Short mmCIF file of the C-alpha atoms (twelve columns), coordinates in Angstrom:
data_MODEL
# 
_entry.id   MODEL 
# 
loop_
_atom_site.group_PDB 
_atom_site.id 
_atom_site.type_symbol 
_atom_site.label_atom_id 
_atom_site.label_alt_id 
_atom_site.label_comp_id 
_atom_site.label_asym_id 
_atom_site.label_seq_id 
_atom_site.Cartn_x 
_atom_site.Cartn_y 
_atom_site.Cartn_z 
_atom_site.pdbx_PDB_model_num 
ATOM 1   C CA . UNK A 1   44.876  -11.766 -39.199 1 
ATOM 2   C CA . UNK A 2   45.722  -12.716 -35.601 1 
ATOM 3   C CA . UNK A 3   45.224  -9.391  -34.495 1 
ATOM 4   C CA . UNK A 4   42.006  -9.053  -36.040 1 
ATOM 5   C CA . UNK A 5   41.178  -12.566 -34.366 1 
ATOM 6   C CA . UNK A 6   42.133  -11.256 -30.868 1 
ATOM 7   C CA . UNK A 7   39.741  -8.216  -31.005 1 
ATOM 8   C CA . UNK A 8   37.056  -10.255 -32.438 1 
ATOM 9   C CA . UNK A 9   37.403  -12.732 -29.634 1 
ATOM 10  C CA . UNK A 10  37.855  -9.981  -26.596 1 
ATOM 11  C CA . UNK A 11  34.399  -8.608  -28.434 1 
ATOM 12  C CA . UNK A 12  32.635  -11.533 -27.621 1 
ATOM 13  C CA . UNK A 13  34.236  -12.050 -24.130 1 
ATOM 14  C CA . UNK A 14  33.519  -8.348  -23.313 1 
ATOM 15  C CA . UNK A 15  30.240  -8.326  -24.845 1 
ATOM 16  C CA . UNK A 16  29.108  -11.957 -23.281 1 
ATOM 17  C CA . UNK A 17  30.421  -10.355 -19.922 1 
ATOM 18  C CA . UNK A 18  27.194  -8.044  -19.971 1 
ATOM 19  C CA . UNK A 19  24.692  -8.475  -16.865 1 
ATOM 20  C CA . UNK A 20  21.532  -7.683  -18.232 1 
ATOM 21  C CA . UNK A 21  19.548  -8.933  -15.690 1 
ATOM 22  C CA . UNK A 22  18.382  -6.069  -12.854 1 
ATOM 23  C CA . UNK A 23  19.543  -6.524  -9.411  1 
ATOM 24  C CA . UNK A 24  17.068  -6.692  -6.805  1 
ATOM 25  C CA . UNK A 25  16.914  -5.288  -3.112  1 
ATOM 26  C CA . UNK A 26  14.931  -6.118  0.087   1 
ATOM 27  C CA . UNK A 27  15.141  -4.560  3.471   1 
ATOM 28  C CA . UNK A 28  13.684  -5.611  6.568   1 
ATOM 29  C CA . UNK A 29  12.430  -3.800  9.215   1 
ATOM 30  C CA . UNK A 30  10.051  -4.105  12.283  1 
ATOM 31  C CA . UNK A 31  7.503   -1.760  13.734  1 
ATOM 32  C CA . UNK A 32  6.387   -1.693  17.294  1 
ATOM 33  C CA . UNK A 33  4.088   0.730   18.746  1 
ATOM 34  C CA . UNK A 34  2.453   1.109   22.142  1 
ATOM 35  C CA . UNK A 35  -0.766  3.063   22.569  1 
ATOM 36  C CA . UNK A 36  -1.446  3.792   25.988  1 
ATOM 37  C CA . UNK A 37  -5.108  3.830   27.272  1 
ATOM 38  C CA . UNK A 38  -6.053  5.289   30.805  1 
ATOM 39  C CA . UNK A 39  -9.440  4.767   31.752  1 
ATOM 40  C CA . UNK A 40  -11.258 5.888   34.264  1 
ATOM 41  C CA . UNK A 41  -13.471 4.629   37.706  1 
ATOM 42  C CA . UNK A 42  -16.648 4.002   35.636  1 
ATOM 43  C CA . UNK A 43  -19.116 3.068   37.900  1 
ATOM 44  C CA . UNK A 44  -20.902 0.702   36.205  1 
ATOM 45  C CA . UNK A 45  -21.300 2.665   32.893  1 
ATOM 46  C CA . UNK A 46  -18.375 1.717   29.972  1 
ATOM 47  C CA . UNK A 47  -16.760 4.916   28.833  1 
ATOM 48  C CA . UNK A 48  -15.655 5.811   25.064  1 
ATOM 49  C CA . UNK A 49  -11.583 6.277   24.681  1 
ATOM 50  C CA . UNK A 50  -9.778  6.677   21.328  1 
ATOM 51  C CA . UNK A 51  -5.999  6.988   20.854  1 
ATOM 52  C CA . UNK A 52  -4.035  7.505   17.755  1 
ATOM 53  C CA . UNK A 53  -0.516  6.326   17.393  1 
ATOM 54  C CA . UNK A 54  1.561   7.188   14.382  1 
ATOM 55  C CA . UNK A 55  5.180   6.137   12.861  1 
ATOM 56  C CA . UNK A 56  6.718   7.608   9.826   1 
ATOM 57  C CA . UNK A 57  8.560   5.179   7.107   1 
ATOM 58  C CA . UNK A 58  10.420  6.777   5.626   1 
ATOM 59  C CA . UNK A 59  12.758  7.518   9.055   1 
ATOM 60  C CA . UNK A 60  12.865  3.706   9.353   1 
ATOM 61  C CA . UNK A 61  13.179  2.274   5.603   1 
ATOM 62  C CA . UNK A 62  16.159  4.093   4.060   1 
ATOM 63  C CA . UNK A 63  15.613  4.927   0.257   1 
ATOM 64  C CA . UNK A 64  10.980  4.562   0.618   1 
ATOM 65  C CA . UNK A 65  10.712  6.238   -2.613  1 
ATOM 66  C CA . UNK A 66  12.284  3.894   -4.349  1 
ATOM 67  C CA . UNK A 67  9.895   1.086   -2.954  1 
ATOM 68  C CA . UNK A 68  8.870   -1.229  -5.812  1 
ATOM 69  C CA . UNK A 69  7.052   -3.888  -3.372  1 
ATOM 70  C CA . UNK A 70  6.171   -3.665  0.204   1 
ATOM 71  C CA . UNK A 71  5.130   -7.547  2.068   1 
ATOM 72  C CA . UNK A 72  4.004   -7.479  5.368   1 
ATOM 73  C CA . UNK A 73  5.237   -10.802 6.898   1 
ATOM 74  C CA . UNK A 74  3.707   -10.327 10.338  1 
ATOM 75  C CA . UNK A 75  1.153   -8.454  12.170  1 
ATOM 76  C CA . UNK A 76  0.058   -8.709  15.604  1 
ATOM 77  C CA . UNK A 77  -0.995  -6.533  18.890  1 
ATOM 78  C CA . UNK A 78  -0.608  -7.258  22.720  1 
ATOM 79  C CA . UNK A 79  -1.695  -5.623  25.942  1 
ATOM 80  C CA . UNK A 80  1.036   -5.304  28.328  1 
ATOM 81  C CA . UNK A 81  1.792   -2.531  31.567  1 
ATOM 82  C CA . UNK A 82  -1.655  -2.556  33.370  1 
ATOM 83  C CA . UNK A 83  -1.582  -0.952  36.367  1 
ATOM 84  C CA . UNK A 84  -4.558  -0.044  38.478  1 
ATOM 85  C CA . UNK A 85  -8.016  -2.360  38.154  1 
ATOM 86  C CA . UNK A 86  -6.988  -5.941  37.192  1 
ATOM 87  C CA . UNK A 87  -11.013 -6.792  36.473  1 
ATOM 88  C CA . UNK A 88  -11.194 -4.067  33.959  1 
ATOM 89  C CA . UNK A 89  -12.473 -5.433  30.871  1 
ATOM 90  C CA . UNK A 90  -12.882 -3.725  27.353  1 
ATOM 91  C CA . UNK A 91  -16.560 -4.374  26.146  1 
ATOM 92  C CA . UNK A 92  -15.871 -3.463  22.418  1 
ATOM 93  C CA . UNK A 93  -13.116 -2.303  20.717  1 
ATOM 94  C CA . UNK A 94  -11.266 -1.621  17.354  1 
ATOM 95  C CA . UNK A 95  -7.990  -1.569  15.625  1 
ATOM 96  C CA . UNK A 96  -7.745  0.712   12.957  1 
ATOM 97  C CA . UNK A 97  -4.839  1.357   10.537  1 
ATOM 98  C CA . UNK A 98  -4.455  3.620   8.135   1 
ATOM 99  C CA . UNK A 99  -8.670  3.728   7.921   1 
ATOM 100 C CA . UNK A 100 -8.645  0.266   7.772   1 
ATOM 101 C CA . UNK A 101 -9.886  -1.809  10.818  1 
ATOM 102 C CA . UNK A 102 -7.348  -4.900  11.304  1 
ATOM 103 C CA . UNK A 103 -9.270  -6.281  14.085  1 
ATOM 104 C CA . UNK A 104 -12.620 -5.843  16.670  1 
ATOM 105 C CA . UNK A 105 -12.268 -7.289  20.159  1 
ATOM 106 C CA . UNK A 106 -14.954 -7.361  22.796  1 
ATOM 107 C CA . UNK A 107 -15.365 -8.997  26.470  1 
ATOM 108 C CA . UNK A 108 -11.404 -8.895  26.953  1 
ATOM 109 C CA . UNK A 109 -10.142 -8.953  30.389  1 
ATOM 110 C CA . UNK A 110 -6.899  -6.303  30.290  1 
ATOM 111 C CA . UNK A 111 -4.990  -7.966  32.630  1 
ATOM 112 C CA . UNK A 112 -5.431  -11.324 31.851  1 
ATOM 113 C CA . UNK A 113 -4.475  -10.753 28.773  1 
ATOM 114 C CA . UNK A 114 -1.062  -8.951  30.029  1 
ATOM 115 C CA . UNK A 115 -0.084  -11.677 32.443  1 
ATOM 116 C CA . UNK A 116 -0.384  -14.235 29.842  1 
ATOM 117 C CA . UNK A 117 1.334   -12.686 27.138  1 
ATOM 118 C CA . UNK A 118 -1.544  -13.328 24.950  1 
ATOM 119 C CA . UNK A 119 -0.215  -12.137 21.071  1 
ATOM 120 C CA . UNK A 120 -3.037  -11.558 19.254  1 
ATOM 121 C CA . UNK A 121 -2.302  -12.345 15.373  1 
ATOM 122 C CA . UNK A 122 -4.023  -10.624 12.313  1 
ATOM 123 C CA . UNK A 123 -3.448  -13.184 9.474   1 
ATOM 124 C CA . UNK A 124 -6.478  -12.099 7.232   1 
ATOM 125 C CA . UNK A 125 -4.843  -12.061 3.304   1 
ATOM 126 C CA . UNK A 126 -7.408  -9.331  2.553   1 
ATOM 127 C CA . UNK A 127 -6.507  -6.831  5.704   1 
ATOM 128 C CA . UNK A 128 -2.868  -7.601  4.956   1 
ATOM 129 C CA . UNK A 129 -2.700  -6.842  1.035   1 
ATOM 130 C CA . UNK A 130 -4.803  -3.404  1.378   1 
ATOM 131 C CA . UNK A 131 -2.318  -2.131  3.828   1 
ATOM 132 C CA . UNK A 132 0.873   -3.148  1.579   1 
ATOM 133 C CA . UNK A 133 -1.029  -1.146  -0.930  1 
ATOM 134 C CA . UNK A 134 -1.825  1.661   1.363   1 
ATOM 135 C CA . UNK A 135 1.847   1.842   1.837   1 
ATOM 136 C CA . UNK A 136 3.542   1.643   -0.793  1 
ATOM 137 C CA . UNK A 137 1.969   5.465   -1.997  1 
ATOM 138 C CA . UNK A 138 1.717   6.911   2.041   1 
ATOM 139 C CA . UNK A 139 4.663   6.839   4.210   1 
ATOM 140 C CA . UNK A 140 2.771   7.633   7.248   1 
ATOM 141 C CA . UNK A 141 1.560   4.526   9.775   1 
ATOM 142 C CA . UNK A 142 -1.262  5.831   11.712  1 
ATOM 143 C CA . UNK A 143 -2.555  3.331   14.534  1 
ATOM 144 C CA . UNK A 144 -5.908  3.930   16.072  1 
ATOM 145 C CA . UNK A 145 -7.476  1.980   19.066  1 
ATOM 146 C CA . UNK A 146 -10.962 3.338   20.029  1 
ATOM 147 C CA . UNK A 147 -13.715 1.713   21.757  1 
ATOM 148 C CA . UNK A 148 -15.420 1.280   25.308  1 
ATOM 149 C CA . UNK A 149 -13.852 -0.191  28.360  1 
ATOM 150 C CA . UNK A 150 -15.588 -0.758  31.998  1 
ATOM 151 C CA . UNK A 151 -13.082 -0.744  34.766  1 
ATOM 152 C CA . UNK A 152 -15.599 -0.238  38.439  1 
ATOM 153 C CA . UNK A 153 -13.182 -1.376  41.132  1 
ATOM 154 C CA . UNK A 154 -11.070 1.612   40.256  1 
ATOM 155 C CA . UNK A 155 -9.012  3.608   37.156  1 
ATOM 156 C CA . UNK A 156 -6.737  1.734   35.017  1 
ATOM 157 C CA . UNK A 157 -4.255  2.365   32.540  1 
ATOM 158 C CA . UNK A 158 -2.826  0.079   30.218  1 
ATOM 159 C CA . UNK A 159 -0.454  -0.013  27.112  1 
ATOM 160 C CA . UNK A 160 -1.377  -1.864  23.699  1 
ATOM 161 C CA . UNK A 161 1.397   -2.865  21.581  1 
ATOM 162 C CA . UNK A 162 0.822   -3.283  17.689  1 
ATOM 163 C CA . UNK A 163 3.764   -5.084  15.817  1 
ATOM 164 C CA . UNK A 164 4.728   -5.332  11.972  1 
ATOM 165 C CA . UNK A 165 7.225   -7.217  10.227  1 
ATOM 166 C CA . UNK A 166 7.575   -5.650  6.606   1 
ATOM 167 C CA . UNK A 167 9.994   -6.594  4.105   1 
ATOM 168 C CA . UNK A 168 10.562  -3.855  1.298   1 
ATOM 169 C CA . UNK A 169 11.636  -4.278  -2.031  1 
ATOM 170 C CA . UNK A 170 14.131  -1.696  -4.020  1 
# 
């Protein structure tokens, strides 16, 4: 009887002992990709650029297939390197990730922006939730910045810089 008591009792201990409760991953990671822009002497006419930047997740997030959840925790883009006209300004512009525009500018002085280390912020739930959707099923980032820019004094060139925060969930 006291044996049988024992196994009953390391039966319960064992089977109490289970975890059945699934254990839960998150990785953090940062993004930060420059786009450099040269434009031109215009003369008093704007001219047209467009530059694509793109960054591949799965060479930064170990293990992206088995992404349940992706939450982008911050998203935001600076200019920053101008060299050349420091009255250039950009007259229109967008921000375009993935096909989805994350922001339009217009009237932005290039350089005044770079000296003051202006960090523009894209906080809009909407923007934000589409692209956590967008990548959870594509592992490619592709970052677009097109628009029209007026720079008369002479040529300028210029670097913008778009940053994400992402937290992903195994």
């Amino acid at each position: 009887m006291k044996k049988l008591f024992t196994l009953v009792f390391a039966m319960i201990l064992i089977s109490s002992c289970e975890d059945t409760a699934s254990v839960e991953i998150t990785a953090s990671t940062s993004i930060n990709k420059s786009i450099t822009v040269e434009v031109p002497q215009t003369n008093g006419a704007a001219v047209a650029y467009d530059e694509t930047v793109t960054q591949d997740l799965t060479q930064i997030v170990s293990n992206f297939n088995d992404i349940t959840d992706i939450n982008i925790d911050a998203l935001s883009y600076q200019f920053k390197n101008v060299t050349g006209n420091t009255n250039a300004i950009i007259e229109s512009a967008t921000i375009v990730i993935n096909g989805n525009t994350i922001a339009t500018i217009s009237n932005v002085n290039i350089a005044l922006e770079a000296i003051n280390s202006t960090v523009f912020s894209i906080t809009n739930t909407n923007v934000l939730d589409q692209l956590e959707t967008l990548f959870l099923t594509n592992s490619s980032v592709n970052i677009q910045f097109l628009g029209m820019a007026i720079s008369d004094a002479s040529a300028v060139s210029f670097e913008i810089e778009v940053s994400m925060d992402l937290t992903a969930t195994l």
